[in-house]
Amino acid sequence: MPLFQKKTEAPRELPTHIAIIMDGNGRWAKKRGLPRTAGHKVGAEAFRTIANYAKSIGLRYLTVYAFSTENWKRSEDEVSAIMELLEKYLREAIRDMDKNRVRFCFFGDLSRLSPALQKEAAEAVERSAGYEGVQVNFCLNYGARDEILRAARAFAAKCAAGEAKPEDLTEAEFSGLLWSAGVPDPDLIIRPSGELRISNFLLWQSAYAEYYFTDTLWPDFGPKDLDAAIDAYNHRSRRFGGVK
Ligand code: IPE
Ligand code: IPE
Ligand code: MG
């Protein structure tokens, strides 16, 4: 190779599936002397921006953690404010979705949500089913342990009904019993807000995910931050237990 040959930059590889723990709304608001709800509001806007950006760069799957099975522990006031916001933003997201061809999917037990919210969610899934843009998986009342338990129960029920034998269970079949059935495992999981934990998110699916942590609080998280995470991902060497 000639000594001064110009290095050509390798094209950036886009992960197929990015998952985000949308955390830090409360601290964002506190820093500004605002009620926590104000943080949730700006956080919902941040979601909208990121979903549209994901579509524009050609991402296939975006999974966002919006409300966990543990978040019910919060004050009734905060929970109902979050639910109201979700309803409003989901309705707006449905409008965006038609324009941007975004496909909506939900991970979590929606039966605990208000009938209005359940209706918005069902409508979003149905209306967008044939869209070819990014698929947004919205995790609502989602907990990974809950998801795994449900899958285990579903398989046990098949065995009890004589439709399957315990030894028939494969990783692929188990994956098919999760909320995420049919969605490839996340390549990159992003957690803003400076916390270095998983908080019951995608425990099964994240077996070989790359993690990216940033101190940025979710309401401040924008396209530049997503780009930084994708750049970091491009510097990782994924070996899946093998040798490169
Ligand atoms: C994430 O922000 C939103 C939800 C969990 C519903 P938080 O409300 O957890 O914000 P912090 O972590 O208190 O800053
Ligand atoms: C994780 O954030 C859940 C969501 C962002 C929806 P939390 O704020 O609930 O997590 P912990 O309590 O800090 O672990
Ligand atoms: Mg939090």
PDB file of C-alpha atoms and ligand atoms in Angstrom:
ATOM      1  CA  MET A   1       0.000   0.000   0.000  1.00  0.00           C
ATOM      2  CA  PRO A   2       1.443   3.450  -0.861  1.00  0.00           C
ATOM      3  CA  LEU A   3       2.596   5.250   2.241  1.00  0.00           C
ATOM      4  CA  PHE A   4       0.239   8.204   2.017  1.00  0.00           C
ATOM      5  CA  GLN A   5      -2.819   6.505   0.617  1.00  0.00           C
ATOM      6  CA  LYS A   6      -5.890   8.302   1.791  1.00  0.00           C
ATOM      7  CA  LYS A   7      -7.942   6.201   4.127  1.00  0.00           C
ATOM      8  CA  THR A   8     -11.513   5.916   2.915  1.00  0.00           C
ATOM      9  CA  GLU A   9     -14.019   5.996   5.708  1.00  0.00           C
ATOM     10  CA  ALA A  10     -16.013   2.819   6.136  1.00  0.00           C
ATOM     11  CA  PRO A  11     -19.732   3.425   5.618  1.00  0.00           C
ATOM     12  CA  ARG A  12     -21.645   3.689   8.835  1.00  0.00           C
ATOM     13  CA  GLU A  13     -23.580   0.567   9.676  1.00  0.00           C
ATOM     14  CA  LEU A  14     -27.075   1.194  10.860  1.00  0.00           C
ATOM     15  CA  PRO A  15     -28.303  -1.218  13.536  1.00  0.00           C
ATOM     16  CA  THR A  16     -31.463  -3.039  12.480  1.00  0.00           C
ATOM     17  CA  HIS A  17     -33.095  -2.553  15.858  1.00  0.00           C
ATOM     18  CA  ILE A  18     -32.466   0.181  18.431  1.00  0.00           C
ATOM     19  CA  ALA A  19     -34.155   0.146  21.834  1.00  0.00           C
ATOM     20  CA  ILE A  20     -34.277   3.113  24.190  1.00  0.00           C
ATOM     21  CA  ILE A  21     -35.078   3.427  27.902  1.00  0.00           C
ATOM     22  CA  MET A  22     -36.641   6.890  27.896  1.00  0.00           C
ATOM     23  CA  ASP A  23     -35.421   7.923  31.348  1.00  0.00           C
ATOM     24  CA  GLY A  24     -34.698  11.213  33.103  1.00  0.00           C
ATOM     25  CA  ASN A  25     -37.912  13.192  32.647  1.00  0.00           C
ATOM     26  CA  GLY A  26     -38.324  13.855  36.374  1.00  0.00           C
ATOM     27  CA  ARG A  27     -34.763  15.095  36.855  1.00  0.00           C
ATOM     28  CA  TRP A  28     -35.024  17.271  33.761  1.00  0.00           C
ATOM     29  CA  ALA A  29     -38.054  19.002  35.300  1.00  0.00           C
ATOM     30  CA  LYS A  30     -36.513  19.222  38.775  1.00  0.00           C
ATOM     31  CA  LYS A  31     -33.430  20.977  37.393  1.00  0.00           C
ATOM     32  CA  ARG A  32     -35.776  23.677  36.078  1.00  0.00           C
ATOM     33  CA  GLY A  33     -37.944  23.922  39.168  1.00  0.00           C
ATOM     34  CA  LEU A  34     -40.882  22.449  37.231  1.00  0.00           C
ATOM     35  CA  PRO A  35     -43.292  19.680  38.206  1.00  0.00           C
ATOM     36  CA  ARG A  36     -42.287  16.175  37.054  1.00  0.00           C
ATOM     37  CA  THR A  37     -45.196  16.193  34.621  1.00  0.00           C
ATOM     38  CA  ALA A  38     -43.510  18.967  32.646  1.00  0.00           C
ATOM     39  CA  GLY A  39     -40.591  16.578  32.101  1.00  0.00           C
ATOM     40  CA  HIS A  40     -42.918  13.865  30.856  1.00  0.00           C
ATOM     41  CA  LYS A  41     -44.431  16.317  28.400  1.00  0.00           C
ATOM     42  CA  VAL A  42     -41.089  17.333  26.898  1.00  0.00           C
ATOM     43  CA  GLY A  43     -40.050  13.659  27.003  1.00  0.00           C
ATOM     44  CA  ALA A  44     -43.058  12.783  24.859  1.00  0.00           C
ATOM     45  CA  GLU A  45     -41.946  15.431  22.340  1.00  0.00           C
ATOM     46  CA  ALA A  46     -38.456  13.933  22.348  1.00  0.00           C
ATOM     47  CA  PHE A  47     -39.989  10.573  21.489  1.00  0.00           C
ATOM     48  CA  ARG A  48     -41.824  12.098  18.562  1.00  0.00           C
ATOM     49  CA  THR A  49     -38.666  13.717  17.212  1.00  0.00           C
ATOM     50  CA  ILE A  50     -36.641  10.517  17.577  1.00  0.00           C
ATOM     51  CA  ALA A  51     -39.330   8.352  15.951  1.00  0.00           C
ATOM     52  CA  ASN A  52     -39.455  10.691  12.949  1.00  0.00           C
ATOM     53  CA  TYR A  53     -35.662  10.824  12.779  1.00  0.00           C
ATOM     54  CA  ALA A  54     -35.469   7.018  12.951  1.00  0.00           C
ATOM     55  CA  LYS A  55     -37.806   6.871  10.002  1.00  0.00           C
ATOM     56  CA  SER A  56     -35.739   9.394   8.060  1.00  0.00           C
ATOM     57  CA  ILE A  57     -32.465   7.474   8.452  1.00  0.00           C
ATOM     58  CA  GLY A  58     -34.115   4.200   7.448  1.00  0.00           C
ATOM     59  CA  LEU A  59     -34.052   2.392  10.791  1.00  0.00           C
ATOM     60  CA  ARG A  60     -36.158  -0.785  10.693  1.00  0.00           C
ATOM     61  CA  TYR A  61     -37.141  -1.182  14.368  1.00  0.00           C
ATOM     62  CA  LEU A  62     -37.266   1.268  17.261  1.00  0.00           C
ATOM     63  CA  THR A  63     -38.396   0.012  20.670  1.00  0.00           C
ATOM     64  CA  VAL A  64     -39.074   2.542  23.404  1.00  0.00           C
ATOM     65  CA  TYR A  65     -39.682   1.936  27.101  1.00  0.00           C
ATOM     66  CA  ALA A  66     -42.417   4.351  28.128  1.00  0.00           C
ATOM     67  CA  PHE A  67     -43.964   2.855  31.267  1.00  0.00           C
ATOM     68  CA  SER A  68     -42.822  -0.174  33.254  1.00  0.00           C
ATOM     69  CA  THR A  69     -44.714  -2.699  35.358  1.00  0.00           C
ATOM     70  CA  GLU A  70     -42.909  -1.092  38.327  1.00  0.00           C
ATOM     71  CA  ASN A  71     -43.877   2.495  37.470  1.00  0.00           C
ATOM     72  CA  TRP A  72     -47.300   1.945  39.089  1.00  0.00           C
ATOM     73  CA  LYS A  73     -45.459   2.457  42.390  1.00  0.00           C
ATOM     74  CA  ARG A  74     -45.415   6.201  41.725  1.00  0.00           C
ATOM     75  CA  SER A  75     -47.970   8.601  43.167  1.00  0.00           C
ATOM     76  CA  GLU A  76     -51.451   8.383  41.766  1.00  0.00           C
ATOM     77  CA  ASP A  77     -51.090  11.955  40.533  1.00  0.00           C
ATOM     78  CA  GLU A  78     -47.968  11.193  38.531  1.00  0.00           C
ATOM     79  CA  VAL A  79     -49.357   7.951  37.081  1.00  0.00           C
ATOM     80  CA  SER A  80     -52.575   9.592  35.942  1.00  0.00           C
ATOM     81  CA  ALA A  81     -50.675  12.557  34.461  1.00  0.00           C
ATOM     82  CA  ILE A  82     -48.477  10.129  32.498  1.00  0.00           C
ATOM     83  CA  MET A  83     -51.531   8.198  31.279  1.00  0.00           C
ATOM     84  CA  GLU A  84     -53.243  11.389  30.124  1.00  0.00           C
ATOM     85  CA  LEU A  85     -50.141  12.457  28.255  1.00  0.00           C
ATOM     86  CA  LEU A  86     -49.821   9.053  26.639  1.00  0.00           C
ATOM     87  CA  GLU A  87     -53.361   9.284  25.392  1.00  0.00           C
ATOM     88  CA  LYS A  88     -52.790  12.707  23.875  1.00  0.00           C
ATOM     89  CA  TYR A  89     -49.428  11.845  22.339  1.00  0.00           C
ATOM     90  CA  LEU A  90     -50.586   8.541  21.012  1.00  0.00           C
ATOM     91  CA  ARG A  91     -53.428  10.279  19.234  1.00  0.00           C
ATOM     92  CA  GLU A  92     -50.936  12.739  17.700  1.00  0.00           C
ATOM     93  CA  ALA A  93     -48.537   9.939  16.894  1.00  0.00           C
ATOM     94  CA  ILE A  94     -51.289   8.201  14.946  1.00  0.00           C
ATOM     95  CA  ARG A  95     -51.635  11.340  12.846  1.00  0.00           C
ATOM     96  CA  ASP A  96     -47.844  11.510  12.223  1.00  0.00           C
ATOM     97  CA  MET A  97     -47.812   7.821  11.547  1.00  0.00           C
ATOM     98  CA  ASP A  98     -50.029   8.047   8.492  1.00  0.00           C
ATOM     99  CA  LYS A  99     -47.802  10.739   7.058  1.00  0.00           C
ATOM    100  CA  ASN A 100     -44.553   8.971   7.860  1.00  0.00           C
ATOM    101  CA  ARG A 101     -45.657   5.388   7.263  1.00  0.00           C
ATOM    102  CA  VAL A 102     -44.611   4.427  10.802  1.00  0.00           C
ATOM    103  CA  ARG A 103     -45.854   1.020  11.989  1.00  0.00           C
ATOM    104  CA  PHE A 104     -46.970   0.875  15.611  1.00  0.00           C
ATOM    105  CA  CYS A 105     -46.771  -2.108  17.906  1.00  0.00           C
ATOM    106  CA  PHE A 106     -47.167  -2.404  21.687  1.00  0.00           C
ATOM    107  CA  PHE A 107     -45.257  -4.545  24.149  1.00  0.00           C
ATOM    108  CA  GLY A 108     -46.930  -4.923  27.538  1.00  0.00           C
ATOM    109  CA  ASP A 109     -50.241  -5.728  29.169  1.00  0.00           C
ATOM    110  CA  LEU A 110     -52.501  -2.952  27.986  1.00  0.00           C
ATOM    111  CA  SER A 111     -55.546  -4.301  29.845  1.00  0.00           C
ATOM    112  CA  ARG A 112     -54.592  -2.242  32.895  1.00  0.00           C
ATOM    113  CA  LEU A 113     -54.753   1.002  30.921  1.00  0.00           C
ATOM    114  CA  SER A 114     -57.827   3.171  30.498  1.00  0.00           C
ATOM    115  CA  PRO A 115     -60.322   2.012  27.847  1.00  0.00           C
ATOM    116  CA  ALA A 116     -59.586   5.204  25.886  1.00  0.00           C
ATOM    117  CA  LEU A 117     -55.855   4.487  25.834  1.00  0.00           C
ATOM    118  CA  GLN A 118     -56.460   0.863  24.857  1.00  0.00           C
ATOM    119  CA  LYS A 119     -58.630   2.047  22.019  1.00  0.00           C
ATOM    120  CA  GLU A 120     -55.967   4.495  20.764  1.00  0.00           C
ATOM    121  CA  ALA A 121     -53.385   1.732  20.907  1.00  0.00           C
ATOM    122  CA  ALA A 122     -55.517  -0.838  19.082  1.00  0.00           C
ATOM    123  CA  GLU A 123     -56.370   1.726  16.433  1.00  0.00           C
ATOM    124  CA  ALA A 124     -52.722   2.635  15.926  1.00  0.00           C
ATOM    125  CA  VAL A 125     -51.735  -1.015  15.458  1.00  0.00           C
ATOM    126  CA  GLU A 126     -54.559  -1.719  13.048  1.00  0.00           C
ATOM    127  CA  ARG A 127     -54.169   1.433  10.975  1.00  0.00           C
ATOM    128  CA  SER A 128     -50.434   1.114  10.563  1.00  0.00           C
ATOM    129  CA  ALA A 129     -50.119  -2.656  10.069  1.00  0.00           C
ATOM    130  CA  GLY A 130     -49.313  -2.363   6.375  1.00  0.00           C
ATOM    131  CA  TYR A 131     -46.932   0.622   6.607  1.00  0.00           C
ATOM    132  CA  GLU A 132     -43.400   0.000   5.451  1.00  0.00           C
ATOM    133  CA  GLY A 133     -41.558   2.699   7.486  1.00  0.00           C
ATOM    134  CA  VAL A 134     -39.832   2.107  10.815  1.00  0.00           C
ATOM    135  CA  GLN A 135     -41.686  -0.177  13.241  1.00  0.00           C
ATOM    136  CA  VAL A 136     -42.062   1.502  16.625  1.00  0.00           C
ATOM    137  CA  ASN A 137     -42.580  -0.897  19.501  1.00  0.00           C
ATOM    138  CA  PHE A 138     -44.044   1.095  22.350  1.00  0.00           C
ATOM    139  CA  CYS A 139     -43.488  -0.571  25.745  1.00  0.00           C
ATOM    140  CA  LEU A 140     -46.394   0.275  28.009  1.00  0.00           C
ATOM    141  CA  ASN A 141     -46.971  -1.466  31.325  1.00  0.00           C
ATOM    142  CA  TYR A 142     -44.029  -3.540  30.159  1.00  0.00           C
ATOM    143  CA  GLY A 143     -41.750  -5.638  32.346  1.00  0.00           C
ATOM    144  CA  ALA A 144     -39.323  -8.190  30.958  1.00  0.00           C
ATOM    145  CA  ARG A 145     -39.888 -10.643  33.814  1.00  0.00           C
ATOM    146  CA  ASP A 146     -43.633 -10.377  33.326  1.00  0.00           C
ATOM    147  CA  GLU A 147     -43.127 -10.984  29.594  1.00  0.00           C
ATOM    148  CA  ILE A 148     -40.986 -14.085  30.233  1.00  0.00           C
ATOM    149  CA  LEU A 149     -43.458 -15.460  32.790  1.00  0.00           C
ATOM    150  CA  ARG A 150     -46.341 -15.062  30.369  1.00  0.00           C
ATOM    151  CA  ALA A 151     -44.407 -16.909  27.682  1.00  0.00           C
ATOM    152  CA  ALA A 152     -43.548 -19.711  30.137  1.00  0.00           C
ATOM    153  CA  ARG A 153     -47.191 -19.985  31.154  1.00  0.00           C
ATOM    154  CA  ALA A 154     -48.323 -20.043  27.526  1.00  0.00           C
ATOM    155  CA  PHE A 155     -45.955 -22.902  26.752  1.00  0.00           C
ATOM    156  CA  ALA A 156     -46.930 -24.768  29.927  1.00  0.00           C
ATOM    157  CA  ALA A 157     -50.573 -24.441  28.882  1.00  0.00           C
ATOM    158  CA  LYS A 158     -49.741 -25.981  25.483  1.00  0.00           C
ATOM    159  CA  CYS A 159     -48.060 -28.895  27.259  1.00  0.00           C
ATOM    160  CA  ALA A 160     -51.016 -29.339  29.607  1.00  0.00           C
ATOM    161  CA  ALA A 161     -53.329 -29.417  26.594  1.00  0.00           C
ATOM    162  CA  GLY A 162     -51.178 -32.119  25.017  1.00  0.00           C
ATOM    163  CA  GLU A 163     -50.161 -29.841  22.119  1.00  0.00           C
ATOM    164  CA  ALA A 164     -46.458 -29.818  22.967  1.00  0.00           C
ATOM    165  CA  LYS A 165     -43.846 -31.643  25.015  1.00  0.00           C
ATOM    166  CA  PRO A 166     -41.405 -29.791  27.325  1.00  0.00           C
ATOM    167  CA  GLU A 167     -38.424 -30.986  25.283  1.00  0.00           C
ATOM    168  CA  ASP A 168     -39.927 -29.399  22.148  1.00  0.00           C
ATOM    169  CA  LEU A 169     -39.278 -25.895  23.440  1.00  0.00           C
ATOM    170  CA  THR A 170     -36.579 -24.101  21.445  1.00  0.00           C
ATOM    171  CA  GLU A 171     -35.192 -20.575  21.746  1.00  0.00           C
ATOM    172  CA  ALA A 172     -37.027 -19.637  18.567  1.00  0.00           C
ATOM    173  CA  GLU A 173     -40.330 -20.964  19.843  1.00  0.00           C
ATOM    174  CA  PHE A 174     -39.895 -19.204  23.190  1.00  0.00           C
ATOM    175  CA  SER A 175     -39.077 -15.926  21.410  1.00  0.00           C
ATOM    176  CA  GLY A 176     -42.318 -16.374  19.485  1.00  0.00           C
ATOM    177  CA  LEU A 177     -44.293 -16.340  22.736  1.00  0.00           C
ATOM    178  CA  LEU A 178     -42.941 -12.956  23.849  1.00  0.00           C
ATOM    179  CA  TRP A 179     -44.519  -9.571  23.145  1.00  0.00           C
ATOM    180  CA  SER A 180     -41.677  -9.080  20.683  1.00  0.00           C
ATOM    181  CA  ALA A 181     -42.583 -12.133  18.560  1.00  0.00           C
ATOM    182  CA  GLY A 182     -41.301 -11.669  15.017  1.00  0.00           C
ATOM    183  CA  VAL A 183     -39.077  -8.685  15.870  1.00  0.00           C
ATOM    184  CA  PRO A 184     -35.306  -9.271  15.604  1.00  0.00           C
ATOM    185  CA  ASP A 185     -33.367  -8.868  18.866  1.00  0.00           C
ATOM    186  CA  PRO A 186     -32.154  -5.331  19.580  1.00  0.00           C
ATOM    187  CA  ASP A 187     -28.652  -4.571  18.317  1.00  0.00           C
ATOM    188  CA  LEU A 188     -28.233  -1.431  20.386  1.00  0.00           C
ATOM    189  CA  ILE A 189     -29.892  -0.457  23.683  1.00  0.00           C
ATOM    190  CA  ILE A 190     -29.588   3.160  24.762  1.00  0.00           C
ATOM    191  CA  ARG A 191     -30.139   4.407  28.303  1.00  0.00           C
ATOM    192  CA  PRO A 192     -30.018   8.144  28.828  1.00  0.00           C
ATOM    193  CA  SER A 193     -30.069   9.882  32.242  1.00  0.00           C
ATOM    194  CA  GLY A 194     -26.827   8.482  33.651  1.00  0.00           C
ATOM    195  CA  GLU A 195     -28.315   5.368  35.254  1.00  0.00           C
ATOM    196  CA  LEU A 196     -26.269   2.233  34.636  1.00  0.00           C
ATOM    197  CA  ARG A 197     -28.975  -0.399  34.864  1.00  0.00           C
ATOM    198  CA  ILE A 198     -31.546  -2.239  32.767  1.00  0.00           C
ATOM    199  CA  SER A 199     -34.632  -1.778  34.950  1.00  0.00           C
ATOM    200  CA  ASN A 200     -36.432  -4.897  33.685  1.00  0.00           C
ATOM    201  CA  PHE A 201     -36.159  -4.077  29.963  1.00  0.00           C
ATOM    202  CA  LEU A 202     -35.890  -6.757  27.216  1.00  0.00           C
ATOM    203  CA  LEU A 203     -34.017  -9.253  29.428  1.00  0.00           C
ATOM    204  CA  TRP A 204     -34.431 -12.164  27.004  1.00  0.00           C
ATOM    205  CA  GLN A 205     -33.943 -10.192  23.790  1.00  0.00           C
ATOM    206  CA  SER A 206     -30.826  -8.314  24.943  1.00  0.00           C
ATOM    207  CA  ALA A 207     -28.588 -11.393  25.236  1.00  0.00           C
ATOM    208  CA  TYR A 208     -26.150  -9.957  22.658  1.00  0.00           C
ATOM    209  CA  ALA A 209     -27.220  -6.310  22.487  1.00  0.00           C
ATOM    210  CA  GLU A 210     -24.644  -3.531  22.645  1.00  0.00           C
ATOM    211  CA  TYR A 211     -25.337  -1.017  25.408  1.00  0.00           C
ATOM    212  CA  TYR A 212     -24.868   2.722  25.217  1.00  0.00           C
ATOM    213  CA  PHE A 213     -25.212   4.882  28.308  1.00  0.00           C
ATOM    214  CA  THR A 214     -25.303   8.660  28.314  1.00  0.00           C
ATOM    215  CA  ASP A 215     -25.812  11.323  30.984  1.00  0.00           C
ATOM    216  CA  THR A 216     -28.144  13.284  28.702  1.00  0.00           C
ATOM    217  CA  LEU A 217     -31.651  13.338  30.158  1.00  0.00           C
ATOM    218  CA  TRP A 218     -34.357  11.965  27.875  1.00  0.00           C
ATOM    219  CA  PRO A 219     -36.144  15.303  27.220  1.00  0.00           C
ATOM    220  CA  ASP A 220     -32.810  16.692  25.938  1.00  0.00           C
ATOM    221  CA  PHE A 221     -32.099  13.625  23.775  1.00  0.00           C
ATOM    222  CA  GLY A 222     -32.230  14.456  20.070  1.00  0.00           C
ATOM    223  CA  PRO A 223     -31.082  13.217  16.653  1.00  0.00           C
ATOM    224  CA  LYS A 224     -27.452  14.206  17.447  1.00  0.00           C
ATOM    225  CA  ASP A 225     -27.498  11.951  20.503  1.00  0.00           C
ATOM    226  CA  LEU A 226     -28.907   9.075  18.474  1.00  0.00           C
ATOM    227  CA  ASP A 227     -26.139   9.617  15.918  1.00  0.00           C
ATOM    228  CA  ALA A 228     -23.527   9.550  18.690  1.00  0.00           C
ATOM    229  CA  ALA A 229     -24.931   6.239  19.933  1.00  0.00           C
ATOM    230  CA  ILE A 230     -24.876   4.787  16.410  1.00  0.00           C
ATOM    231  CA  ASP A 231     -21.274   5.985  15.972  1.00  0.00           C
ATOM    232  CA  ALA A 232     -20.292   4.287  19.231  1.00  0.00           C
ATOM    233  CA  TYR A 233     -22.062   1.132  18.048  1.00  0.00           C
ATOM    234  CA  ASN A 234     -19.941   1.231  14.893  1.00  0.00           C
ATOM    235  CA  HIS A 235     -16.812   0.989  17.005  1.00  0.00           C
ATOM    236  CA  ARG A 236     -17.934  -2.159  18.797  1.00  0.00           C
ATOM    237  CA  SER A 237     -16.747  -5.588  17.763  1.00  0.00           C
ATOM    238  CA  ARG A 238     -19.656  -7.996  17.981  1.00  0.00           C
ATOM    239  CA  ARG A 239     -18.438 -11.547  18.306  1.00  0.00           C
ATOM    240  CA  PHE A 240     -21.460 -13.428  19.631  1.00  0.00           C
ATOM    241  CA  GLY A 241     -19.150 -15.756  21.475  1.00  0.00           C
ATOM    242  CA  GLY A 242     -17.020 -16.459  18.426  1.00  0.00           C
ATOM    243  CA  VAL A 243     -13.663 -15.105  17.288  1.00  0.00           C
ATOM    244  CA  LYS A 244     -13.150 -12.312  14.741  1.00  0.00           C
TER     245      LYS A 244
HETATM  246  C1  IPE B   1     -38.865   8.272  32.669  1.00  0.00           C
HETATM  247  O1  IPE B   1     -38.489   9.363  33.428  1.00  0.00           O
HETATM  248  C2  IPE B   1     -40.365   8.198  32.485  1.00  0.00           C
HETATM  249  C3  IPE B   1     -40.998   7.074  33.190  1.00  0.00           C
HETATM  250  C4  IPE B   1     -40.364   6.149  33.863  1.00  0.00           C
HETATM  251  C5  IPE B   1     -42.440   6.964  33.104  1.00  0.00           C
HETATM  252  P1  IPE B   1     -38.531   9.353  35.006  1.00  0.00           P
HETATM  253  O2  IPE B   1     -39.860   9.835  35.456  1.00  0.00           O
HETATM  254  O3  IPE B   1     -38.125   8.035  35.545  1.00  0.00           O
HETATM  255  O4  IPE B   1     -37.435  10.448  35.339  1.00  0.00           O
HETATM  256  P2  IPE B   1     -36.371  10.415  36.512  1.00  0.00           P
HETATM  257  O5  IPE B   1     -35.642   9.128  36.410  1.00  0.00           O
HETATM  258  O6  IPE B   1     -37.139  10.529  37.787  1.00  0.00           O
HETATM  259  O7  IPE B   1     -35.510  11.599  36.255  1.00  0.00           O
HETATM  260  C1  IPE B   2     -37.184   2.768  33.467  1.00  0.00           C
HETATM  261  O1  IPE B   2     -37.024   3.958  34.170  1.00  0.00           O
HETATM  262  C2  IPE B   2     -38.558   2.692  32.895  1.00  0.00           C
HETATM  263  C3  IPE B   2     -38.886   3.687  31.878  1.00  0.00           C
HETATM  264  C4  IPE B   2     -38.095   4.603  31.425  1.00  0.00           C
HETATM  265  C5  IPE B   2     -40.203   3.595  31.349  1.00  0.00           C
HETATM  266  P1  IPE B   2     -37.273   4.053  35.734  1.00  0.00           P
HETATM  267  O2  IPE B   2     -37.035   5.448  36.125  1.00  0.00           O
HETATM  268  O3  IPE B   2     -38.576   3.453  36.094  1.00  0.00           O
HETATM  269  O4  IPE B   2     -36.129   3.078  36.306  1.00  0.00           O
HETATM  270  P2  IPE B   2     -35.406   3.060  37.714  1.00  0.00           P
HETATM  271  O5  IPE B   2     -36.474   3.115  38.773  1.00  0.00           O
HETATM  272  O6  IPE B   2     -34.517   4.251  37.774  1.00  0.00           O
HETATM  273  O7  IPE B   2     -34.630   1.791  37.716  1.00  0.00           O
HETATM  274 MG    MG B   3     -36.320   7.260  36.040  1.00  0.00          MG
END
